[in-house]
């Protein structure tokens, strides 16, 4: 994930955080700062800058007393939209009446599938700006979780009835 910030006192700040490893890179006015530790960077003149937080919690660049917000924290509605696939499969998979209408796999397998989709949804909608698009993506992820759990549930029911 790459973020570009224009600060009045510092200038152009480019912050990169790897989705897979969580590794961070920091560039100030085109110059890459040297990584001192996991969250500390050093300029050519010896100043130490620290990064608090991460992509999901919101990253903040701390230079002495000065704090510059690099990425915003996750909003409450992004969390709610991301929990919906997990909640739907949890409720549907534990209701005998609903499973008799449309069989879905629940339990550990349904929780794993819907949990992975919930995390992917959170990572995707965090990077999208318009709220209507966040809602649309979340509905698509909800449908994907339900469809996947339905297909696996149908295969299990078919295997048990034959």
Backbone as a printed PyTorch tensor [residue, N CA C, xyz], in Angstrom:
tensor([[[  0.8470,  -1.1560,   0.0000],
         [  0.0000,   0.0000,   0.0000],
         [  0.9050,   1.2340,   0.0000]],

        [[  0.6230,   2.1470,  -0.8740],
         [  1.4490,   3.3360,  -1.0290],
         [  0.6010,   4.5700,  -0.7840]],

        [[  1.1230,   5.4740,   0.0490],
         [  0.4250,   6.7090,   0.3720],
         [  1.3630,   7.8850,   0.1490]],

        [[  0.8560,   8.9240,  -0.4960],
         [  1.6410,  10.1350,  -0.7210],
         [  0.9670,  11.2780,   0.0250]],

        [[  1.7450,  11.9500,   0.8740],
         [  1.2380,  13.0530,   1.7000],
         [  2.0590,  14.3050,   1.3930]],

        [[  1.4010,  15.4440,   1.2650],
         [  2.0800,  16.7280,   1.1370],
         [  1.9340,  17.4640,   2.4660]],

        [[  3.0290,  17.6300,   3.1860],
         [  3.0150,  18.3290,   4.4690],
         [  3.6540,  19.6960,   4.2860]],

        [[  3.0940,  20.7070,   4.9680],
         [  3.5770,  22.0790,   4.8180],
         [  5.0010,  22.2520,   5.3370]],

        [[  5.3610,  21.5690,   6.4230],
         [  6.6880,  21.7540,   7.0130],
         [  7.7280,  20.7730,   6.4890]],

        [[  7.3240,  19.5330,   6.2280],
         [  8.2660,  18.4910,   5.8170],
         [  8.4080,  18.4190,   4.3010]],

        [[  7.3130,  18.5440,   3.5870],
         [  7.3150,  18.4090,   2.1350],
         [  6.5840,  17.1550,   1.7170]],

        [[  7.0470,  16.5350,   0.6430],
         [  6.3920,  15.3450,   0.1040],
         [  6.8740,  14.1090,   0.8560]],

        [[  5.9110,  13.3690,   1.4150],
         [  6.1970,  12.1390,   2.1550],
         [  5.5280,  10.9850,   1.4180]],

        [[  6.3080,   9.9610,   1.1100],
         [  5.7810,   8.7480,   0.4870],
         [  5.9800,   7.6120,   1.4820]],

        [[  4.8730,   6.9590,   1.8250],
         [  4.8940,   5.8630,   2.7970],
         [  4.4220,   4.6020,   2.1070]],

        [[  5.2230,   3.5500,   2.1800],
         [  4.8680,   2.2640,   1.5900],
         [  4.8700,   1.2050,   2.6840]],

        [[  3.8170,   0.3750,   2.6890],
         [  3.7390,  -0.7400,   3.6320],
         [  3.3340,  -1.9790,   2.8600]],

        [[  4.1100,  -3.0450,   3.0250],
         [  3.8410,  -4.2960,   2.3280],
         [  2.6340,  -4.9850,   2.9480]],

        [[  1.7060,  -5.4050,   2.0940],
         [  0.5280,  -6.1260,   2.5590],
         [  0.9210,  -7.4560,   3.1820]],

        [[  1.8790,  -8.1500,   2.5760],
         [  2.2280,  -9.5040,   3.0000],
         [  3.1560,  -9.5290,   4.2090]],

        [[  4.1800,  -8.6810,   4.2220],
         [  5.1840,  -8.7530,   5.2880],
         [  5.0450,  -7.6610,   6.3380]],

        [[  4.3550,  -6.5800,   6.0070],
         [  4.2450,  -5.4650,   6.9350],
         [  5.4760,  -4.5700,   6.9180]],

        [[  6.4160,  -4.8540,   6.0130],
         [  7.6210,  -4.0300,   5.8970],
         [  7.2770,  -2.6190,   5.4470]],

        [[  8.0050,  -1.6570,   5.9840],
         [  7.7010,  -0.2550,   5.7100],
         [  8.8790,   0.4210,   5.0230]],

        [[  8.5670,   1.3680,   4.1340],
         [  9.5640,   2.2290,   3.5080],
         [  9.0550,   3.6500,   3.6170]],

        [[  9.9930,   4.5880,   3.7850],
         [  9.6270,   5.9860,   3.9500],
         [ 10.5390,   6.8420,   3.0830]],

        [[  9.9050,   7.7130,   2.2880],
         [ 10.6410,   8.6370,   1.4320],
         [ 10.1930,  10.0490,   1.8040]],

        [[ 11.1660,  10.9510,   1.9480],
         [ 10.8520,  12.3510,   2.2310],
         [ 11.5270,  13.1920,   1.1570]],

        [[ 10.7210,  13.9240,   0.4050],
         [ 11.1950,  14.7630,  -0.6970],
         [ 12.0830,  13.9820,  -1.6590]],

        [[ 11.6860,  12.7640,  -1.9880],
         [ 12.4030,  11.9430,  -2.9440],
         [ 13.5560,  11.1390,  -2.3660]],

        [[ 13.9210,  11.3690,  -1.1200],
         [ 15.0310,  10.6590,  -0.4860],
         [ 14.5060,   9.5270,   0.3890]],

        [[ 15.0150,   8.3110,   0.1470],
         [ 14.6060,   7.1800,   0.9780],
         [ 15.3410,   7.2430,   2.3090]],

        [[ 14.5800,   7.1810,   3.3970],
         [ 15.1850,   7.1900,   4.7190],
         [ 15.7140,   5.7990,   5.0510]],

        [[ 16.7900,   5.7560,   5.8130],
         [ 17.4350,   4.4970,   6.1660],
         [ 16.6670,   3.8710,   7.3270]],

        [[ 16.3430,   2.5940,   7.1770],
         [ 15.5960,   1.8820,   8.2100],
         [ 16.5520,   1.5120,   9.3450]],

        [[ 16.2460,   2.0050,  10.5550],
         [ 17.0690,   1.7330,  11.7300],
         [ 16.5300,   0.5200,  12.4760]],

        [[ 15.2130,   0.4750,  12.6240],
         [ 14.5520,  -0.6640,  13.2570],
         [ 13.2410,  -0.8920,  12.5170]],

        [[ 12.3920,  -1.7350,  13.1060],
         [ 11.1300,  -2.0770,  12.4340],
         [ 10.2670,  -0.8510,  12.1520]],

        [[ 10.2780,   0.1210,  13.0700],
         [  9.4120,   1.2930,  12.9100],
         [ 10.1640,   2.6110,  12.9780]],

        [[ 11.4860,   2.5750,  12.9180],
         [ 12.2990,   3.7960,  12.9960],
         [ 13.1150,   3.9850,  11.7310]],

        [[ 13.2040,   5.2400,  11.3020],
         [ 13.9500,   5.5990,  10.1020],
         [ 14.8610,   6.7730,  10.4210]],

        [[ 15.9860,   6.8510,   9.7060],
         [ 16.9540,   7.9070,   9.9610],
         [ 17.2080,   8.6860,   8.6820]],

        [[ 17.2470,  10.0260,   8.8180],
         [ 17.5510,  10.8840,   7.6800],
         [ 19.0650,  10.9680,   7.5120]],

        [[ 19.5170,  11.6070,   6.4340],
         [ 20.9660,  11.7470,   6.1900],
         [ 21.6430,  12.5990,   7.2560]],

        [[ 20.8830,  13.5440,   7.8310],
         [ 21.4740,  14.3950,   8.8730],
         [ 21.3360,  13.8010,  10.2770]],

        [[ 20.8880,  12.5410,  10.3850],
         [ 20.8830,  11.8420,  11.6690],
         [ 19.6010,  11.9110,  12.4760]],

        [[ 18.5700,  12.5820,  11.9760],
         [ 17.3020,  12.6480,  12.7090],
         [ 16.5950,  11.2950,  12.6430]],

        [[ 15.9890,  10.9050,  13.7640],
         [ 15.2330,   9.6550,  13.8250],
         [ 13.7440,   9.9710,  13.7370]],

        [[ 13.0760,   9.3100,  12.7940],
         [ 11.6320,   9.4340,  12.6270],
         [ 11.0220,   8.0750,  12.8960]],

        [[  9.9260,   8.0520,  13.6380],
         [  9.2480,   6.8050,  13.9960],
         [  7.8730,   6.7480,  13.3510]],

        [[  7.4480,   5.5280,  13.0420],
         [  6.1020,   5.3100,  12.5220],
         [  5.3360,   4.4930,  13.5550]],

        [[  4.2370,   5.0510,  14.0270],
         [  3.3590,   4.3520,  14.9710],
         [  2.1360,   3.8630,  14.2040]],

        [[  1.7030,   2.6430,  14.5100],
         [  0.5230,   2.0920,  13.8570],
         [  0.8780,   1.3510,  12.5820]],

        [[ -0.1700,   1.0430,  11.8040],
         [  0.0060,   0.3380,  10.5390],
         [ -1.1340,   0.7190,   9.6030]],

        [[ -1.2480,  -0.0070,   8.5010],
         [ -2.2360,   0.3240,   7.4830],
         [ -3.6620,   0.2740,   8.0260]],

        [[ -3.9880,  -0.7320,   8.8390],
         [ -5.3520,  -0.8640,   9.3450],
         [ -5.6350,   0.0640,  10.5260]],

        [[ -4.7020,   0.1720,  11.4560],
         [ -4.9220,   1.0290,  12.6250],
         [ -4.6930,   2.4920,  12.3260]],

        [[ -4.0600,   2.7720,  11.2180],
         [ -3.7140,   4.1400,  10.8680],
         [ -2.2700,   4.4100,  11.2400]],

        [[ -1.4660,   4.8050,  10.2640],
         [ -0.0510,   5.0660,  10.5090],
         [  0.1650,   6.5490,  10.7610]],

        [[  1.0280,   6.8380,  11.7600],
         [  1.3610,   8.2130,  12.1260],
         [  2.8750,   8.3400,  12.1430]],

        [[  3.3890,   9.3510,  11.4510],
         [  4.8170,   9.6340,  11.4320],
         [  5.1210,  10.5860,  12.5730]],

        [[  6.0440,  10.2010,  13.4500],
         [  6.4130,  11.0190,  14.6090],
         [  7.8380,  11.5100,  14.4320]],

        [[  7.9650,  12.8300,  14.3550],
         [  9.2710,  13.4780,  14.2330],
         [  9.3920,  14.4440,  15.3990]],

        [[ 10.0000,  13.9760,  16.4800],
         [ 10.0550,  14.7820,  17.7000],
         [  8.6560,  14.9360,  18.2660]],

        [[  8.2190,  16.1730,  18.4320],
         [  6.8650,  16.4450,  18.9270],
         [  5.8390,  16.4930,  17.7990]],

        [[  6.3060,  16.6070,  16.5720],
         [  5.4170,  16.7100,  15.4210],
         [  4.8770,  15.3340,  15.0360]],

        [[  3.5730,  15.2610,  14.7650],
         [  2.9280,  14.0250,  14.3310],
         [  2.1870,  14.2890,  13.0280]],

        [[  2.4420,  13.4340,  12.0400],
         [  1.8210,  13.5630,  10.7280],
         [  1.0740,  12.2760,  10.4290]],

        [[ -0.2420,  12.3800,  10.1840],
         [ -1.0620,  11.2020,   9.8650],
         [ -0.7680,  10.7780,   8.4440]],

        [[ -0.3000,   9.5160,   8.2990],
         [  0.0220,   8.9720,   6.9770],
         [ -1.1480,   8.2260,   6.3640]],

        [[ -1.8100,   7.3860,   7.1620],
         [ -2.9890,   6.6570,   6.6890],
         [ -4.0810,   6.7490,   7.7340]],

        [[ -5.3300,   6.8700,   7.3130],
         [ -6.4170,   6.9310,   8.2880],
         [ -6.6900,   5.5590,   8.9010]],

        [[ -7.2500,   5.5690,  10.0820],
         [ -7.6400,   4.3110,  10.7320],
         [ -8.8870,   3.7570,  10.0570]],

        [[ -9.1480,   2.4850,  10.2900],
         [-10.3450,   1.8440,   9.7360],
         [-11.5800,   2.5000,  10.3560]],

        [[-12.5570,   2.7850,   9.5230],
         [-13.8120,   3.3930,   9.9910],
         [-14.7370,   2.3080,  10.5350]],

        [[-15.6770,   2.7070,  11.3840],
         [-16.5850,   1.7450,  12.0040],
         [-17.4350,   1.0270,  10.9690]],

        [[-17.8750,   1.7530,   9.9430],
         [-18.7390,   1.1330,   8.9410],
         [-17.9610,   0.1610,   8.0580]],

        [[-16.6510,   0.3550,   7.8940],
         [-15.8450,  -0.6110,   7.1470],
         [-15.7470,  -1.9240,   7.9230]],

        [[-15.6520,  -1.8270,   9.2380],
         [-15.6200,  -3.0210,  10.0770],
         [-16.9640,  -3.7440,  10.0230]],

        [[-18.0540,  -2.9890,  10.1240],
         [-19.3920,  -3.6040,  10.0810],
         [-19.6140,  -4.3000,   8.7410]],

        [[-19.2700,  -3.6200,   7.6450],
         [-19.4400,  -4.2230,   6.3190],
         [-18.5930,  -5.4860,   6.1610]],

        [[-17.4470,  -5.5220,   6.8160],
         [-16.5530,  -6.6750,   6.6900],
         [-16.9720,  -7.8400,   7.5710]],

        [[-17.6700,  -7.5780,   8.6600],
         [-18.1060,  -8.6440,   9.5610],
         [-19.3680,  -9.3330,   9.0410]],

        [[-20.1000,  -8.6730,   8.1490],
         [-21.3680,  -9.2240,   7.6550],
         [-21.2600, -10.6250,   7.0350]],

        [[-20.2650, -10.9220,   6.1900],
         [-20.1960, -12.2950,   5.6470],
         [-20.0260, -13.3420,   6.7490]],

        [[-19.1850, -13.0530,   7.7180],
         [-18.9690, -13.9930,   8.8150],
         [-20.2420, -14.1770,   9.6330]],

        [[-20.9260, -13.0640,   9.9350],
         [-22.1550, -13.1310,  10.7320],
         [-23.2610, -13.8870,   9.9900]],

        [[-23.3780, -13.6580,   8.6880],
         [-24.4130, -14.3500,   7.9050],
         [-24.2030, -15.8580,   7.9340]],

        [[-22.9830, -16.3070,   7.6820],
         [-22.7140, -17.7450,   7.6730],
         [-22.8460, -18.3250,   9.0780]],

        [[-22.4340, -17.5760,  10.0820],
         [-22.5700, -18.0340,  11.4640],
         [-24.0340, -18.2620,  11.8250]],

        [[-24.8780, -17.3110,  11.5000],
         [-26.3060, -17.4170,  11.8280],
         [-26.9880, -18.4630,  10.9440]],

        [[-26.7540, -18.4040,   9.6370],
         [-27.4220, -19.3240,   8.7130],
         [-27.0050, -20.7680,   8.9700]],

        [[-25.7020, -20.9910,   9.1790],
         [-25.2060, -22.3440,   9.3790],
         [-25.6610, -22.9790,  10.6810]],

        [[-26.0730, -22.1720,  11.6630],
         [-26.5240, -22.6960,  12.9520],
         [-28.0340, -22.7690,  13.0740]],

        [[-28.7540, -22.4250,  12.0280],
         [-30.2080, -22.4770,  12.0510],
         [-30.6860, -23.6530,  11.1910]],

        [[-31.2580, -24.6370,  11.8330],
         [-31.7360, -25.8240,  11.1080],
         [-32.8160, -25.4580,  10.0940]],

        [[-33.6700, -24.4990,  10.4400],
         [-34.7350, -24.0930,   9.5220],
         [-34.1550, -23.4550,   8.2620]],

        [[-33.1460, -22.6010,   8.4090],
         [-32.5430, -21.9520,   7.2410],
         [-31.7280, -22.9360,   6.4100]],

        [[-31.0100, -23.8390,   7.0760],
         [-30.2070, -24.8350,   6.3550],
         [-31.0950, -25.8020,   5.5830]],

        [[-32.3140, -26.0650,   6.0890],
         [-33.2200, -26.9450,   5.3440],
         [-33.7130, -26.2740,   4.0660]],

        [[-33.7560, -24.9440,   4.0380],
         [-34.1650, -24.2170,   2.8300],
         [-32.9810, -24.1300,   1.8570]],

        [[-31.8710, -23.5850,   2.3320],
         [-30.6490, -23.4540,   1.5270],
         [-29.4980, -23.9710,   2.3790]],

        [[-28.9310, -25.1240,   2.0180],
         [-27.8500, -25.6710,   2.8400],
         [-26.5490, -24.8940,   2.6410]],

        [[-25.9590, -24.4690,   3.7450],
         [-24.6340, -23.8540,   3.7130],
         [-23.7600, -24.5980,   4.7140]],

        [[-22.4880, -24.6370,   4.4380],
         [-21.5650, -25.2520,   5.3760],
         [-21.2980, -24.2390,   6.4950]],

        [[-21.4250, -24.7060,   7.7050],
         [-21.1600, -23.8420,   8.8550],
         [-19.9620, -24.3810,   9.6130]],

        [[-19.9580, -24.1950,  10.8860],
         [-18.8970, -24.7320,  11.7210],
         [-17.5420, -24.1450,  11.3930]],

        [[-16.5150, -24.9660,  11.5750],
         [-15.1460, -24.4970,  11.3760],
         [-14.8680, -24.1440,   9.9140]],

        [[-15.3640, -24.9660,   8.9970],
         [-15.1100, -24.7120,   7.5780],
         [-15.8320, -23.4470,   7.0990]],

        [[-17.0880, -23.3040,   7.4730],
         [-17.8230, -22.0860,   7.1160],
         [-17.2330, -20.8540,   7.7680]],

        [[-16.7880, -21.0040,   9.0160],
         [-16.1480, -19.8830,   9.7140],
         [-14.8360, -19.4900,   9.0620]],

        [[-14.0670, -20.4840,   8.6280],
         [-12.7970, -20.2050,   7.9590],
         [-13.0260, -19.4780,   6.6410]],

        [[-13.9450, -19.9790,   5.8400],
         [-14.2250, -19.3600,   4.5400],
         [-14.7330, -17.9370,   4.7120]],

        [[-15.7390, -17.7670,   5.5640],
         [-16.3110, -16.4310,   5.7370],
         [-15.3410, -15.4950,   6.4550]],

        [[-14.4930, -16.0310,   7.3250],
         [-13.4870, -15.2030,   7.9970],
         [-12.4420, -14.6780,   7.0290]],

        [[-11.9880, -15.5410,   6.1240],
         [-11.0170, -15.1090,   5.1130],
         [-11.6290, -14.0420,   4.2100]],

        [[-12.8750, -14.2570,   3.8080],
         [-13.5440, -13.2690,   2.9560],
         [-13.7540, -11.9560,   3.7130]],

        [[-14.0400, -12.0220,   5.0070],
         [-14.2160, -10.8110,   5.8130],
         [-12.9250, -10.0050,   5.8830]],

        [[-11.7970, -10.6760,   6.0840],
         [-10.5070,  -9.9810,   6.1490],
         [-10.1530,  -9.3880,   4.7890]],

        [[-10.3580, -10.1490,   3.7180],
         [-10.1070,  -9.6150,   2.3770],
         [-10.9790,  -8.3970,   2.0900]],

        [[-12.2360,  -8.4700,   2.4940],
         [-13.1410,  -7.3470,   2.3010],
         [-12.6260,  -6.1030,   3.0260]],

        [[-12.1710,  -6.2780,   4.2620],
         [-11.6620,  -5.1390,   5.0360],
         [-10.4590,  -4.5140,   4.3510]],

        [[ -9.5470,  -5.3330,   3.8680],
         [ -8.3580,  -4.8060,   3.1950],
         [ -8.7170,  -4.0960,   1.8930]],

        [[ -9.7040,  -4.6100,   1.1890],
         [-10.0940,  -3.9920,  -0.0800],
         [-10.8410,  -2.6830,   0.1490]],

        [[-11.8580,  -2.6860,   1.0310],
         [-12.6660,  -1.4720,   1.2070],
         [-11.8840,  -0.3580,   1.9030]],

        [[-10.8430,  -0.6880,   2.6310],
         [-10.0180,   0.3450,   3.2750],
         [ -9.3270,   1.2050,   2.2260]],

        [[ -8.9860,   0.6140,   1.0850],
         [ -8.2960,   1.3450,   0.0340],
         [ -9.2070,   2.0520,  -0.9590]],

        [[-10.5200,   1.9020,  -0.8040],
         [-11.4790,   2.5030,  -1.7330],
         [-12.0450,   3.7790,  -1.1060]],

        [[-12.1780,   4.8330,  -1.9040],
         [-12.6620,   6.1180,  -1.3790],
         [-14.1870,   6.2390,  -1.2920]],

        [[-14.9440,   6.0800,  -2.3930],
         [-16.3900,   6.3320,  -2.3120],
         [-17.1080,   5.2880,  -1.4470]],

        [[-17.9850,   5.7700,  -0.5830],
         [-18.7140,   4.8820,   0.3130],
         [-19.6350,   3.9500,  -0.4710]],

        [[-20.2590,   4.4460,  -1.5380],
         [-21.1470,   3.5890,  -2.3300],
         [-20.3830,   2.4170,  -2.9240]],

        [[-19.1170,   2.6260,  -3.2920],
         [-18.3160,   1.5400,  -3.8420],
         [-17.9090,   0.5470,  -2.7490]],

        [[-17.6640,   1.0550,  -1.5460],
         [-17.3660,   0.1770,  -0.4100],
         [-18.5510,  -0.7490,  -0.1370]],

        [[-19.7520,  -0.1890,  -0.1780],
         [-20.9620,  -0.9740,   0.0570],
         [-21.1450,  -2.0050,  -1.0520]],

        [[-20.9320,  -1.5950,  -2.2960],
         [-21.0730,  -2.5020,  -3.4340],
         [-20.0650,  -3.6620,  -3.3550]],

        [[-18.8270,  -3.3540,  -3.0240],
         [-17.7990,  -4.3950,  -2.8830],
         [-18.1750,  -5.3440,  -1.7500]],

        [[-18.6570,  -4.7960,  -0.6450],
         [-19.0280,  -5.6230,   0.5030],
         [-20.2080,  -6.5410,   0.1900]],

        [[-21.1610,  -6.0550,  -0.5890],
         [-22.2810,  -6.9040,  -1.0030],
         [-21.7760,  -8.0470,  -1.8880]],

        [[-20.8480,  -7.7340,  -2.7790],
         [-20.2540,  -8.7660,  -3.6250],
         [-19.4910,  -9.8090,  -2.8100]],

        [[-18.7640,  -9.3720,  -1.7950],
         [-18.0250, -10.3030,  -0.9410],
         [-18.9910, -11.1400,  -0.0990]],

        [[-20.0720, -10.5360,   0.3510],
         [-21.0980, -11.2670,   1.0930],
         [-21.7030, -12.3620,   0.2150]],

        [[-22.0190, -12.0080,  -1.0260],
         [-22.5750, -12.9830,  -1.9670],
         [-21.5650, -14.0900,  -2.2650]],

        [[-20.2800, -13.7200,  -2.3910],
         [-19.2470, -14.7240,  -2.6680],
         [-19.1130, -15.6970,  -1.5000]],

        [[-19.1470, -15.1850,  -0.2730],
         [-19.0530, -16.0610,   0.9030],
         [-20.2520, -16.9970,   0.9670]],

        [[-21.4340, -16.4510,   0.7400],
         [-22.6410, -17.2740,   0.8010],
         [-22.6380, -18.3280,  -0.3090]],

        [[-22.2610, -17.9240,  -1.5190],
         [-22.2360, -18.8600,  -2.6440],
         [-21.2210, -19.9770,  -2.4110]],

        [[-20.0540, -19.6300,  -1.9320],
         [-19.0340, -20.6380,  -1.6800],
         [-19.4650, -21.6200,  -0.5940]],

        [[-20.0320, -21.0930,   0.4860],
         [-20.5240, -21.9640,   1.5640],
         [-21.7290, -22.7930,   1.1110]],

        [[-22.5550, -22.2260,   0.2320],
         [-23.6830, -22.9740,  -0.3240],
         [-23.2020, -24.1310,  -1.1890]],

        [[-22.2260, -23.8780,  -2.0530],
         [-21.7140, -24.9320,  -2.9290],
         [-21.0890, -26.0680,  -2.1180]],

        [[-20.3230, -25.7340,  -1.1160],
         [-19.7110, -26.7730,  -0.2790],
         [-20.7790, -27.4950,   0.5300]],

        [[-21.7350, -26.7530,   1.0720],
         [-22.8370, -27.3710,   1.8190],
         [-23.6680, -28.2950,   0.9500]],

        [[-23.9340, -27.9020,  -0.2830],
         [-24.6990, -28.7460,  -1.2130],
         [-23.9380, -30.0200,  -1.5560]],

        [[-22.6240, -29.8980,  -1.7290],
         [-21.8190, -31.0940,  -2.0120],
         [-21.8360, -32.0560,  -0.8260]],

        [[-21.7920, -31.5310,   0.3820],
         [-21.8320, -32.3810,   1.5780],
         [-23.1880, -33.0750,   1.7010]],

        [[-24.2720, -32.3230,   1.4830],
         [-25.6200, -32.8990,   1.5610],
         [-25.7940, -33.9720,   0.4930]],

        [[-25.3430, -33.7070,  -0.7360],
         [-25.4480, -34.6950,  -1.8120],
         [-24.6350, -35.9530,  -1.5000]],

        [[-23.4720, -35.7890,  -0.9280],
         [-22.6350, -36.9440,  -0.6060],
         [-23.2580, -37.7770,   0.5040]],

        [[-23.9250, -37.1440,   1.4530],
         [-24.5300, -37.8650,   2.5690],
         [-25.8420, -38.5500,   2.1850]],

        [[-26.5310, -38.0190,   1.1790],
         [-27.8330, -38.6020,   0.8070],
         [-27.6970, -39.7080,  -0.2330]],

        [[-26.5520, -39.8990,  -0.7920],
         [-26.3800, -40.9420,  -1.8170],
         [-25.8420, -42.2080,  -1.2290]]])
